[in-house]
PDB file of C-alpha atoms in Angstrom:
ATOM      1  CA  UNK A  19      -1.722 -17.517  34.483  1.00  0.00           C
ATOM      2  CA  UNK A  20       1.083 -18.887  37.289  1.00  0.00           C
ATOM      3  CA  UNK A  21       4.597 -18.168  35.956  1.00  0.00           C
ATOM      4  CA  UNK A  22       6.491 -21.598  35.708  1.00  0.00           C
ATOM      5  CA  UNK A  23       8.578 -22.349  38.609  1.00  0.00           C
ATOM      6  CA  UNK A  24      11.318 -23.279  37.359  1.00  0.00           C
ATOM      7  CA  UNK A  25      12.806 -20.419  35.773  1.00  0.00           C
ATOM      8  CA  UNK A  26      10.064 -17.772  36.318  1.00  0.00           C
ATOM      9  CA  UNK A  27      12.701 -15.018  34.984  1.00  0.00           C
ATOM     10  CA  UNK A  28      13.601 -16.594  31.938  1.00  0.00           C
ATOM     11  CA  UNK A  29      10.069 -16.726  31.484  1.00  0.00           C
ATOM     12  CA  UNK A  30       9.361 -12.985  32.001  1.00  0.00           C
ATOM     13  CA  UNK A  31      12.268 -12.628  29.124  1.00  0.00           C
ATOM     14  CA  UNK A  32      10.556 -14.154  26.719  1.00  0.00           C
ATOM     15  CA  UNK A  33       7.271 -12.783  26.957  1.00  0.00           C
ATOM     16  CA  UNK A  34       9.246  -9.396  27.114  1.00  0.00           C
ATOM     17  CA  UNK A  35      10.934 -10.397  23.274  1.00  0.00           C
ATOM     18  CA  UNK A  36       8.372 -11.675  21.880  1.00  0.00           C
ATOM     19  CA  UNK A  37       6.364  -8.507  22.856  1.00  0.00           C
ATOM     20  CA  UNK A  38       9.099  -6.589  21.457  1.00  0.00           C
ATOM     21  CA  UNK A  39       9.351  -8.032  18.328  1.00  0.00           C
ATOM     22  CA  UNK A  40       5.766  -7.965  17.905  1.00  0.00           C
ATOM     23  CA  UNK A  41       5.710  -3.985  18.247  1.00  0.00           C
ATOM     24  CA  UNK A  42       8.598  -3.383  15.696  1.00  0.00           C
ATOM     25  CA  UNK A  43       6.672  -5.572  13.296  1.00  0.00           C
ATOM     26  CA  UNK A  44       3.629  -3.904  14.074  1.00  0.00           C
ATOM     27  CA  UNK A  45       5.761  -0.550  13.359  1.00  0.00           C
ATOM     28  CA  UNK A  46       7.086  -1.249  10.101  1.00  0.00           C
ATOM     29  CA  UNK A  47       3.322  -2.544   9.331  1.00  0.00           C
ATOM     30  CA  UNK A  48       1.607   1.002   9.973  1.00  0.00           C
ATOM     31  CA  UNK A  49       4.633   3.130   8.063  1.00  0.00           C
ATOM     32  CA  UNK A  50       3.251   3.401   4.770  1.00  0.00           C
ATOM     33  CA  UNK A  51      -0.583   2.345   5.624  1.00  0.00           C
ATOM     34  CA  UNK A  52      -3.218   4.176   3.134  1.00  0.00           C
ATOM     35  CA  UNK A  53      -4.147   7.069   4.923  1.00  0.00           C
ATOM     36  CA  UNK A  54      -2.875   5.916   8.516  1.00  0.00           C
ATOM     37  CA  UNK A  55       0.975   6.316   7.089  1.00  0.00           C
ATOM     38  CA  UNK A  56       0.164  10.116   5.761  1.00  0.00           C
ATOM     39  CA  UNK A  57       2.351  12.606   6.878  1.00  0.00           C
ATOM     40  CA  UNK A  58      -0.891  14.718   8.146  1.00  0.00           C
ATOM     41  CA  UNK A  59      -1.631  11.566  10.537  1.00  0.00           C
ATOM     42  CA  UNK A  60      -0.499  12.492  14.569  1.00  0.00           C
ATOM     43  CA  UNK A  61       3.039  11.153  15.155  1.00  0.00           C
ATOM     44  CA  UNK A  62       0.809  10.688  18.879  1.00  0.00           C
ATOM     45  CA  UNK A  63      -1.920   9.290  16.777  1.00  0.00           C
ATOM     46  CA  UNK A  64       0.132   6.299  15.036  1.00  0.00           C
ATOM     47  CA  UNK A  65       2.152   5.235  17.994  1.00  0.00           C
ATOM     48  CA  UNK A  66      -0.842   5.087  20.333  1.00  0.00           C
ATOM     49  CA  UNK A  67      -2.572   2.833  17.720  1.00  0.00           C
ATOM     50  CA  UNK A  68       0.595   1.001  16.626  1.00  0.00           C
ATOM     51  CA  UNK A  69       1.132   0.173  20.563  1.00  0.00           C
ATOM     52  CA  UNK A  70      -2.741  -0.693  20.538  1.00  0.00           C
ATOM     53  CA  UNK A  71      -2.719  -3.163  17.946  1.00  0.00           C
ATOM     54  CA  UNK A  72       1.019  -4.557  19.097  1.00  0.00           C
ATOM     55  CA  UNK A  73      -0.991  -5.475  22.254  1.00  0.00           C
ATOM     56  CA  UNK A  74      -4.023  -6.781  20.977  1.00  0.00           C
ATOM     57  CA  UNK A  75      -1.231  -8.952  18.613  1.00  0.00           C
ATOM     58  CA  UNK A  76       0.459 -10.142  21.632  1.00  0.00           C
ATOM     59  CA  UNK A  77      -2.803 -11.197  23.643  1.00  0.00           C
ATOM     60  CA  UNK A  78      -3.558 -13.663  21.234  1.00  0.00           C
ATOM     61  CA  UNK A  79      -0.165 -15.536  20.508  1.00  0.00           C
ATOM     62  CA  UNK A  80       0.979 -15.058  24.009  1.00  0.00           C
ATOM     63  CA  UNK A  81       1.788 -18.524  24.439  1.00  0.00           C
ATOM     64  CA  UNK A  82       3.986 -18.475  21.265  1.00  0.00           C
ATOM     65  CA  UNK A  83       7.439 -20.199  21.757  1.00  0.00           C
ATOM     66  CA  UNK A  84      10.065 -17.666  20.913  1.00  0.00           C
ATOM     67  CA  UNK A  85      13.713 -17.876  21.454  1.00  0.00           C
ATOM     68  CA  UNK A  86      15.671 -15.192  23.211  1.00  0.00           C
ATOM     69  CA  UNK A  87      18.664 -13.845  21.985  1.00  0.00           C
ATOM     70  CA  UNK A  88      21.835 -14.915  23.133  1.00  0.00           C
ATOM     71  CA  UNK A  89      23.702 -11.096  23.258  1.00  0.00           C
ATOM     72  CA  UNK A  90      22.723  -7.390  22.309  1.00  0.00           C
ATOM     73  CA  UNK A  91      23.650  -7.835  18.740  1.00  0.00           C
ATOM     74  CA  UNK A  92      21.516 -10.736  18.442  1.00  0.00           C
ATOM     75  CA  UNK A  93      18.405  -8.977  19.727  1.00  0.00           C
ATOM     76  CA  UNK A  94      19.066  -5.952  17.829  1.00  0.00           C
ATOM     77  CA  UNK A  95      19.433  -8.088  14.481  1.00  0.00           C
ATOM     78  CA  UNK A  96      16.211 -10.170  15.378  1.00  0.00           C
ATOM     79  CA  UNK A  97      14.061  -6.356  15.832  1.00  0.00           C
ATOM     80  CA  UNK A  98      15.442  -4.631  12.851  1.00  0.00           C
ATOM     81  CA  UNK A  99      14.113  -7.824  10.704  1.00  0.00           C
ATOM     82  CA  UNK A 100      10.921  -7.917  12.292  1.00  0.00           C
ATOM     83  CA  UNK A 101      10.953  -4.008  11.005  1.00  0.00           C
ATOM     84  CA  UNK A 102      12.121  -5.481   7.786  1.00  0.00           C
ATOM     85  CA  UNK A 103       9.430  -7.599   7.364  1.00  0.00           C
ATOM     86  CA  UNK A 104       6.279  -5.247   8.371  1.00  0.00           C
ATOM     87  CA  UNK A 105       7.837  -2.353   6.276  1.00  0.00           C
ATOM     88  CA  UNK A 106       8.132  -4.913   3.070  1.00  0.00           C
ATOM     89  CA  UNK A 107       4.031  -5.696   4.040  1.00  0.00           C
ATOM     90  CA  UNK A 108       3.286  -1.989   4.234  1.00  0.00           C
ATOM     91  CA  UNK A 109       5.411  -1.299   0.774  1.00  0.00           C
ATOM     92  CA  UNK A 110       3.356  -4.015  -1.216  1.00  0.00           C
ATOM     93  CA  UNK A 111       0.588  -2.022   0.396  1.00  0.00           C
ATOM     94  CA  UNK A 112       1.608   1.529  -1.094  1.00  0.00           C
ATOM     95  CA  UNK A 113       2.721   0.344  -3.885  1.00  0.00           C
ATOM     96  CA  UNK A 114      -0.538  -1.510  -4.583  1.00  0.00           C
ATOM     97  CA  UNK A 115      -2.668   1.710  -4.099  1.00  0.00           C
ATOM     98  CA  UNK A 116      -0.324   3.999  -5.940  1.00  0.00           C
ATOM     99  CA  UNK A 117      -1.436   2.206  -8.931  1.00  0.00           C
ATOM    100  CA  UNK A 118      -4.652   4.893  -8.541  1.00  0.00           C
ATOM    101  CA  UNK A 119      -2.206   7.625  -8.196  1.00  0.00           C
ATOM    102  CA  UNK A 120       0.034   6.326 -11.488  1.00  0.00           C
ATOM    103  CA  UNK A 121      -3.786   5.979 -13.527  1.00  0.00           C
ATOM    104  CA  UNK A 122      -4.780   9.516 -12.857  1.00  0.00           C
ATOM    105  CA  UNK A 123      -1.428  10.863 -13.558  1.00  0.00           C
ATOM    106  CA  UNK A 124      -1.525   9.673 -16.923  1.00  0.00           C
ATOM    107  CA  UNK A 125      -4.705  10.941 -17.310  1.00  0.00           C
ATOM    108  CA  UNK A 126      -4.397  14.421 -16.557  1.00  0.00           C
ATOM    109  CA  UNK A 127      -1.278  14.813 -18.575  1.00  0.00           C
ATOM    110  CA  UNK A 128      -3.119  13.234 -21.580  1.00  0.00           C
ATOM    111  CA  UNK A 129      -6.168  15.512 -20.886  1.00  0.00           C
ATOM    112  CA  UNK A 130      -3.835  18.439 -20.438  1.00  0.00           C
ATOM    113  CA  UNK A 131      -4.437  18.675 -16.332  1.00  0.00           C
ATOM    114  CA  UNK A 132      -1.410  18.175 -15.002  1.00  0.00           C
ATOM    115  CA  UNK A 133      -1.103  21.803 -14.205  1.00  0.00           C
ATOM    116  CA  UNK A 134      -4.170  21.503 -11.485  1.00  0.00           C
ATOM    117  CA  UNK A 135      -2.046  19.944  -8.726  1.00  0.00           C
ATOM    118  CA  UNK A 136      -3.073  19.097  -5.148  1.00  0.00           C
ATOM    119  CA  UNK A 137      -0.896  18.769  -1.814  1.00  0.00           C
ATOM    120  CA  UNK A 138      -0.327  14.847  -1.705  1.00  0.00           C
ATOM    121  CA  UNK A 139      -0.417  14.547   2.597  1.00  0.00           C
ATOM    122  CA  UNK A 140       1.068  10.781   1.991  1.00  0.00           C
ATOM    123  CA  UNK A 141       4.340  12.078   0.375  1.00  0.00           C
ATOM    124  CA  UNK A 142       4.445  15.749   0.637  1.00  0.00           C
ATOM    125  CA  UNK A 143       4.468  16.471  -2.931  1.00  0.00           C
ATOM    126  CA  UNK A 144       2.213  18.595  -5.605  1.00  0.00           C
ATOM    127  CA  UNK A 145       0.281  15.558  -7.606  1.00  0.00           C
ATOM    128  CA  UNK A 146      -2.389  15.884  -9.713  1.00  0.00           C
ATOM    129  CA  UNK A 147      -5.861  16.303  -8.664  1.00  0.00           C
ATOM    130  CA  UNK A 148      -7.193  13.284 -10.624  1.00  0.00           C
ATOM    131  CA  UNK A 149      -4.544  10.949  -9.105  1.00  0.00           C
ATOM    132  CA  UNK A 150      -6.067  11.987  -5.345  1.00  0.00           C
ATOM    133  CA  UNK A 151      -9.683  11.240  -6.579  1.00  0.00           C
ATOM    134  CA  UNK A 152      -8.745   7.933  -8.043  1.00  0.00           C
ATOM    135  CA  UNK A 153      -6.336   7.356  -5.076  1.00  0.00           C
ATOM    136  CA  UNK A 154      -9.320   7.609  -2.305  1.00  0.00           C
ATOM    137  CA  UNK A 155     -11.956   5.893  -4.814  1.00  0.00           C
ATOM    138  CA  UNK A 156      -9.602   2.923  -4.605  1.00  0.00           C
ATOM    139  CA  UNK A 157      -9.461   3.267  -0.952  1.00  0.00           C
ATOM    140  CA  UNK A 158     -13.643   3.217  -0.546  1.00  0.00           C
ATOM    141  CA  UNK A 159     -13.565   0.487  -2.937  1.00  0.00           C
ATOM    142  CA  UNK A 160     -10.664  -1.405  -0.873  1.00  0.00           C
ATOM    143  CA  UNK A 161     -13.089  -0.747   2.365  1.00  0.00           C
ATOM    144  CA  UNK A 162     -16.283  -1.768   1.349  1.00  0.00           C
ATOM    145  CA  UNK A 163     -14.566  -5.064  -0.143  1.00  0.00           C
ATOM    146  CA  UNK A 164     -13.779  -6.006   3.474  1.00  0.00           C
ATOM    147  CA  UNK A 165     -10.281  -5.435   2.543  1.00  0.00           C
ATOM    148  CA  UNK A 166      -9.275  -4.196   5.873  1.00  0.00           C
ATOM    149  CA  UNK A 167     -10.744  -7.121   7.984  1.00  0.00           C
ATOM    150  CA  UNK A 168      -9.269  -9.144   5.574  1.00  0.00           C
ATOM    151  CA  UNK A 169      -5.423  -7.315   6.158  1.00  0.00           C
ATOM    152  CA  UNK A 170      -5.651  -7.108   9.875  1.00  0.00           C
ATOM    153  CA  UNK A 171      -6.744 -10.981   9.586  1.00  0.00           C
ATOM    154  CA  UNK A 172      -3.849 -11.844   7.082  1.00  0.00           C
ATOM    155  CA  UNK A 173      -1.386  -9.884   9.403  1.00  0.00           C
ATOM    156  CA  UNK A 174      -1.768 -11.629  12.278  1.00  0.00           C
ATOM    157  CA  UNK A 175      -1.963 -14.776  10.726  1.00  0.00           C
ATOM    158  CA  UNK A 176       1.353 -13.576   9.494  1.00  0.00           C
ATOM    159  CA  UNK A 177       3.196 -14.462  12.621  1.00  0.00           C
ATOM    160  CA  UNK A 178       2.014 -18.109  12.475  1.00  0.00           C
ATOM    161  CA  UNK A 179       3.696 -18.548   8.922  1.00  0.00           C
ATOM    162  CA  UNK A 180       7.062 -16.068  10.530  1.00  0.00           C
ATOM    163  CA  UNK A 181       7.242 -16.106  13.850  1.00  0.00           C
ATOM    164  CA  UNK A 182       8.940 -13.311  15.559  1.00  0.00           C
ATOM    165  CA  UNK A 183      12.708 -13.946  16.009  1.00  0.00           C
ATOM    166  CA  UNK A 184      12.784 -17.047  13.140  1.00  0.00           C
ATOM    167  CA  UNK A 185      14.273 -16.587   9.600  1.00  0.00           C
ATOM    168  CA  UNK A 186      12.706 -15.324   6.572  1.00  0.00           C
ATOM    169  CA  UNK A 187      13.437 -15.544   2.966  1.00  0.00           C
ATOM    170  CA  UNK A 188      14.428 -11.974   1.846  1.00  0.00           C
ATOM    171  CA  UNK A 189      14.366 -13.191  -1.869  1.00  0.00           C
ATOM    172  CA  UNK A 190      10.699 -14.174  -1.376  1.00  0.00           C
ATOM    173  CA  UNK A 191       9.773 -10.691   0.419  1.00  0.00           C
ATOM    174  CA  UNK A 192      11.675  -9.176  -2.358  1.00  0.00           C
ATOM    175  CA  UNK A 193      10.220 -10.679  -5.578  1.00  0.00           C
ATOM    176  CA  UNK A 194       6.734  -9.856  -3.898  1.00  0.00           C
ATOM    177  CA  UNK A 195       7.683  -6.257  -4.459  1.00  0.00           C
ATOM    178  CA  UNK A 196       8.494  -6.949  -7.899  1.00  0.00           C
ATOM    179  CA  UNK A 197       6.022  -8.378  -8.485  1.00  0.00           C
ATOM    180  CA  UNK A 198       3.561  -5.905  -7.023  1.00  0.00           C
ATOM    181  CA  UNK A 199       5.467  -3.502  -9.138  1.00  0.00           C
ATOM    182  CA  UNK A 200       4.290  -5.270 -11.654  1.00  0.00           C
ATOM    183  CA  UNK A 201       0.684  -5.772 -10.964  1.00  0.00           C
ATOM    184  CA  UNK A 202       0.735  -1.850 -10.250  1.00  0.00           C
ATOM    185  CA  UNK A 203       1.987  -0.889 -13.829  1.00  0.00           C
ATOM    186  CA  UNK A 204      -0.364  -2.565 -15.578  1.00  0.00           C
ATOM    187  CA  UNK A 205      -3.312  -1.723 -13.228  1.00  0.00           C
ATOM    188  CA  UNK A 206      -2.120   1.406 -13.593  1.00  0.00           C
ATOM    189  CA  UNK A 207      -2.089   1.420 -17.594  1.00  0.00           C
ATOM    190  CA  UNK A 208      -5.576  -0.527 -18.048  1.00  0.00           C
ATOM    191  CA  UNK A 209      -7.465   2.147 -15.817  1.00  0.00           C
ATOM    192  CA  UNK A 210      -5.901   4.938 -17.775  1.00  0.00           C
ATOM    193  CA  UNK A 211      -6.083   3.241 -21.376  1.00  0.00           C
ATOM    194  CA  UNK A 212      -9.149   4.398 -22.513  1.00  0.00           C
ATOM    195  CA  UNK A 213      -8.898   8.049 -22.028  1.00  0.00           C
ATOM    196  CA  UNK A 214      -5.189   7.108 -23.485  1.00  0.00           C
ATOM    197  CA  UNK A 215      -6.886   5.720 -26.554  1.00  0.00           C
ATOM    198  CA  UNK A 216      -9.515   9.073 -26.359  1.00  0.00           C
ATOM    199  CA  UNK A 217      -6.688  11.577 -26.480  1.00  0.00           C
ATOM    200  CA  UNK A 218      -4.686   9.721 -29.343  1.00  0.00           C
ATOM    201  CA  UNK A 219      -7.973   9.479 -31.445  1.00  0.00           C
ATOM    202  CA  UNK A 220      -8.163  13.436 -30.369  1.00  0.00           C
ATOM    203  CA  UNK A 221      -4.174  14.219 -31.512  1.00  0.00           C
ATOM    204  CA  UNK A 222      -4.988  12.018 -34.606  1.00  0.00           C
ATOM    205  CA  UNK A 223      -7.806  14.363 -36.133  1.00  0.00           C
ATOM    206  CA  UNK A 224      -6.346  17.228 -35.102  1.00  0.00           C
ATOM    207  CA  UNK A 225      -3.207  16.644 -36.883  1.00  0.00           C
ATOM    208  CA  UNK A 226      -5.287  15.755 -40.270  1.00  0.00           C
ATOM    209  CA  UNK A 227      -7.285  18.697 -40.046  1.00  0.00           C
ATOM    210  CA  UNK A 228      -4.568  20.930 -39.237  1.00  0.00           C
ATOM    211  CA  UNK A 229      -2.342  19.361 -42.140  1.00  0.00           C
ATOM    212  CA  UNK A 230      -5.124  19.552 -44.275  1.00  0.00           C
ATOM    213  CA  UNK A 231      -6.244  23.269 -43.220  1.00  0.00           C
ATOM    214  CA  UNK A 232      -2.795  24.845 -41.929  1.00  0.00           C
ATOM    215  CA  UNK A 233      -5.118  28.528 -41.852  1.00  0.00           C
ATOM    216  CA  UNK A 234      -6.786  27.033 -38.827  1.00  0.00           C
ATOM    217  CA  UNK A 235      -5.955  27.210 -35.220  1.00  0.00           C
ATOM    218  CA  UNK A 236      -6.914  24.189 -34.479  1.00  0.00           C
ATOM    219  CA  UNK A 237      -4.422  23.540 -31.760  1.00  0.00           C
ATOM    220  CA  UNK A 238      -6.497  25.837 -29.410  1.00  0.00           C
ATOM    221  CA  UNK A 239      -9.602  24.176 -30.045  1.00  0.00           C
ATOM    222  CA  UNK A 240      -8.158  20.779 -29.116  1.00  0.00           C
ATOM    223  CA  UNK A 241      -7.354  21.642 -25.652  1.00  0.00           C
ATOM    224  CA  UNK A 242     -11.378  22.559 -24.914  1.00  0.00           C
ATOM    225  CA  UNK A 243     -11.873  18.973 -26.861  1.00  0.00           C
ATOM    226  CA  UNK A 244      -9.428  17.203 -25.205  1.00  0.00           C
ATOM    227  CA  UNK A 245     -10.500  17.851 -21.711  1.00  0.00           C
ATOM    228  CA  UNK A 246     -14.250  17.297 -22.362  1.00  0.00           C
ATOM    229  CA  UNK A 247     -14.022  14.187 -24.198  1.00  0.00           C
ATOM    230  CA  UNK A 248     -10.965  12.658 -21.322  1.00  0.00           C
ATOM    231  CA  UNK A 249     -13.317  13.448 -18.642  1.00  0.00           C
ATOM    232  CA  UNK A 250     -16.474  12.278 -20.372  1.00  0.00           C
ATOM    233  CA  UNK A 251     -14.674   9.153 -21.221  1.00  0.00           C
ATOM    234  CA  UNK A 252     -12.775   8.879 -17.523  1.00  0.00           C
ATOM    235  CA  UNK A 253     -16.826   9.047 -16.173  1.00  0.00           C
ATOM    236  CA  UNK A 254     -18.435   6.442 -18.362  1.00  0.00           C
ATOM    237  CA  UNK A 255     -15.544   4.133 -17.667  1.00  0.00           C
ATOM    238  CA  UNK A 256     -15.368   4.238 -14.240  1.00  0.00           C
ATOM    239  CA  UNK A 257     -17.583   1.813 -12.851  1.00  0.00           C
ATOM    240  CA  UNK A 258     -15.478  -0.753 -15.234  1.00  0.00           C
ATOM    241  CA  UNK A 259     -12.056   0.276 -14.075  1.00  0.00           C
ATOM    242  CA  UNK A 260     -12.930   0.081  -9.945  1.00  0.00           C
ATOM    243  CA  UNK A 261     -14.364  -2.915 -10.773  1.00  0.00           C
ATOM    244  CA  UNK A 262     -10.630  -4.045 -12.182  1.00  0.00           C
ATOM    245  CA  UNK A 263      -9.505  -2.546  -8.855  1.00  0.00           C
ATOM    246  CA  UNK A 264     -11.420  -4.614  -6.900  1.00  0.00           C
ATOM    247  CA  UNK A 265     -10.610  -7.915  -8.616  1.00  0.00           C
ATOM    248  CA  UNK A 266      -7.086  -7.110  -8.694  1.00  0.00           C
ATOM    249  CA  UNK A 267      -7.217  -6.946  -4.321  1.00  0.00           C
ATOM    250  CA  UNK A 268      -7.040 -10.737  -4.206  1.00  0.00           C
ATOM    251  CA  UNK A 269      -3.986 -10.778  -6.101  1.00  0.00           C
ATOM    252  CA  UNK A 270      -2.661  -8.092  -3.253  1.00  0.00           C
ATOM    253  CA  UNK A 271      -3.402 -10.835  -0.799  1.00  0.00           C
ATOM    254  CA  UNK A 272      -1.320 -13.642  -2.773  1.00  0.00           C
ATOM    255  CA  UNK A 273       1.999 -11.007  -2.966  1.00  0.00           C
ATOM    256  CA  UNK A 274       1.213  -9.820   0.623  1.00  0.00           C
ATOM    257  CA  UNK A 275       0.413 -12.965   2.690  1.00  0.00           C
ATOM    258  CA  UNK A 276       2.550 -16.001   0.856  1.00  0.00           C
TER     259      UNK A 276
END
């Protein structure tokens, strides 16, 4: 493409900001990614791709007006709000997907498993096992729905409703949080409730029989039960609650991409 001839610098400049702004969007995007954000994932490995994908970004709004900043402070303001505004995408992200995490938490300290505890890579932290499995079912589930065709589309689309360098409404990009919050909780509670309502129903009897029969040891026996019937219940009802998963991803895409 011939560079216009009448101010072929200024030109150059604004190709150079808007390519700029693209890659601390693009940044703030991949931070808390499912798996891509771990903290097992290259350092190497995420900047290669996040300069990748910053590029392939750029290709296709290269003709994008943008407006270059008048001073330093300007340009500095304009790329830590880009950064803003992928990291807020990538939060609704994480926080969408730690619903898993919250469900099989619950779980295992219900069933009595929160002692079995697994490195988390993503945070650095001992979780329990159950909250990984659930955490990477969610993530097959989120795969094979085309979620991730449909995120890479809804991100770049992203800079047609925000261009780089234009204002945002951080009130908006905050109550999407909240309200991803929200959506997470109860996600969270529905895909736990019926080993929740299992282990109650477990407590329950076991504190009749042991008021009833204070001789017994019941309390020993009810671990064994409690563990068989959570997982037994966690298995049947599985298929139902990645099925709630998987309906609740559109509602990700409302909170992520208004």
């Amino acid at each position: 493409m011939p560079l216009p001839s009448i101010n072929a610098d200024l030109w150059i400049l604004s190709r150079t900001t808007l390519a700029l702004l693209v890659f601390f969007r693009t940044a703030g995007f991949f931070l808390f990614l499912p798996l891509f954000g771990n903290a097992d994932t290259p350092k190497q490995i995420r900047f290669y791709c996040t300069v990748i994908f910053a590029f392939f970004v750029v290709s296709v709004s290269w003709e994008m007006p943008i407006s270059i900043p008048e001073n330093l402070l300007r340009g500095a303001l304009m790329l830590i709000a880009e950064f803003l505004i992928g990291f807020c995408m990538s939060a609704i992200l994480f926080i969408f997907f730690s619903a898993m995490n919250m469900a099989g938490d619950i779980i295992s300290r219900m069933a009595g498993l929160s002692l079995s505890a697994v490195l988390d890579p993503g945070t650095g932290d001992q979780i329990p096992v159950l909250s990984q499995f659930l955490f990477l079912l969610g993530v097959v589930v989120f795969l094979v729905a085309g979620g991730f065709e449909t995120l890479l589309t809804g991100y770049i689309d992203s800079f047609q409703k925000i261009p780089p360098g234009s204002l945002f409404s951080a009130r908006e990009m905050f109550q999407s949080i909240l309200d991803i919050l929200n959506l997470s909780t109860v996600l969270a509670v529905r895909v736990a409730a019926p080993v929740i309502l299992a282990a109650l129903s477990v407590f329950l009897v076991v504190g009749m029989i042991g008021r009833a029969v204070p001789q017994l040891n019941v309390m020993i026996l009810s671990f064994n039960v409690n563990v068989f019937l959570a997982l037994a219940v966690l298995a049947s009802g599985l298929g139902f609650a990645l099925r709630y998963f998987q309906d609740s991803i559109p509602l990700l895409w409302t909170y992520l991409f208004k």
